[in-house]
XYZ file of C-alpha atoms in Angstrom:
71
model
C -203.002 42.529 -116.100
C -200.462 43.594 -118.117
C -200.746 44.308 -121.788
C -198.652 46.144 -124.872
C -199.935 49.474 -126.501
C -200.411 47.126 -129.642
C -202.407 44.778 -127.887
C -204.352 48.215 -126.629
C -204.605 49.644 -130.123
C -205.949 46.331 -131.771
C -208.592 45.118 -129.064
C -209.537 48.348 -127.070
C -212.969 47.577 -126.989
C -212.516 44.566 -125.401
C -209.511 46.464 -122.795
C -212.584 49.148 -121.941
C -214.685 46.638 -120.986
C -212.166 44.319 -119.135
C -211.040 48.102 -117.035
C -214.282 48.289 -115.582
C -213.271 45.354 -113.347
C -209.645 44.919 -113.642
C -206.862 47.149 -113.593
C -205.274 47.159 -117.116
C -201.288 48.278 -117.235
C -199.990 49.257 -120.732
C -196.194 48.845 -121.353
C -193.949 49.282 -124.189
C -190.468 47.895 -124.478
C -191.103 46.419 -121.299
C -191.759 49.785 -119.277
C -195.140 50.680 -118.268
C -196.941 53.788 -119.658
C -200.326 54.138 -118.207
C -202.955 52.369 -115.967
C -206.621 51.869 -117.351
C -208.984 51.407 -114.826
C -212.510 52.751 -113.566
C -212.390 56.373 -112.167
C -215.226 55.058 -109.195
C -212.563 52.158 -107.726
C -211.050 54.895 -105.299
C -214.476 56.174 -104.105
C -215.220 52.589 -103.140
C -212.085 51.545 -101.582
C -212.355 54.751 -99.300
C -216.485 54.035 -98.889
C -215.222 50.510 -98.010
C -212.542 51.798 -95.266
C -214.739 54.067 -93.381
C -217.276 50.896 -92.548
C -216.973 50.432 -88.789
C -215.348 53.291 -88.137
C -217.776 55.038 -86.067
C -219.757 53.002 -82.891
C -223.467 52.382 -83.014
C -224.557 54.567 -80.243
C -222.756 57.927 -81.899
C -225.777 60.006 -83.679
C -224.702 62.149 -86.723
C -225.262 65.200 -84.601
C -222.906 64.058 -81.697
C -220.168 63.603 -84.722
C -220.434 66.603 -86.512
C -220.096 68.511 -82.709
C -217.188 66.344 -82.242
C -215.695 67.457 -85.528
C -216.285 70.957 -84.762
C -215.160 71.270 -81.378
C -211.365 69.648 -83.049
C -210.727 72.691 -85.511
């Protein structure tokens, strides 16, 4: 969604609100300024990428000696 630092300045109750969910980008004279959005959408994106990642049949223990034995 795009939006004008005006539109920001009159209604930012309503933009807070809306950035929980949406990202919000504020322009003015058609260039854009800033992004409002939640600070926990990254942490879920990356939560959401790492899903499947690892098989079934690997134990935490059998990763982390994996991980070790690489550095």
């Amino acid at each position: 969604m795009f939006i004008t630092a005006t539109e920001l300045k009159l209604n930012i109750d309503k933009y807070l609100i809306m950035a929980e969910t949406n990202e919000i980008y504020i322009t003015q004279n058609g260039k854009i300024l800033a992004k409002l959005t939640t600070p926990y959408k990254d942490r879920v994106d990356v939560a959401r990428a790492l899903f499947g990642v690892m098989s079934d049949d690997v134990t935490l223990e059998e990763s982390r000696e994996e991980r070790l034995s690489n550095i």
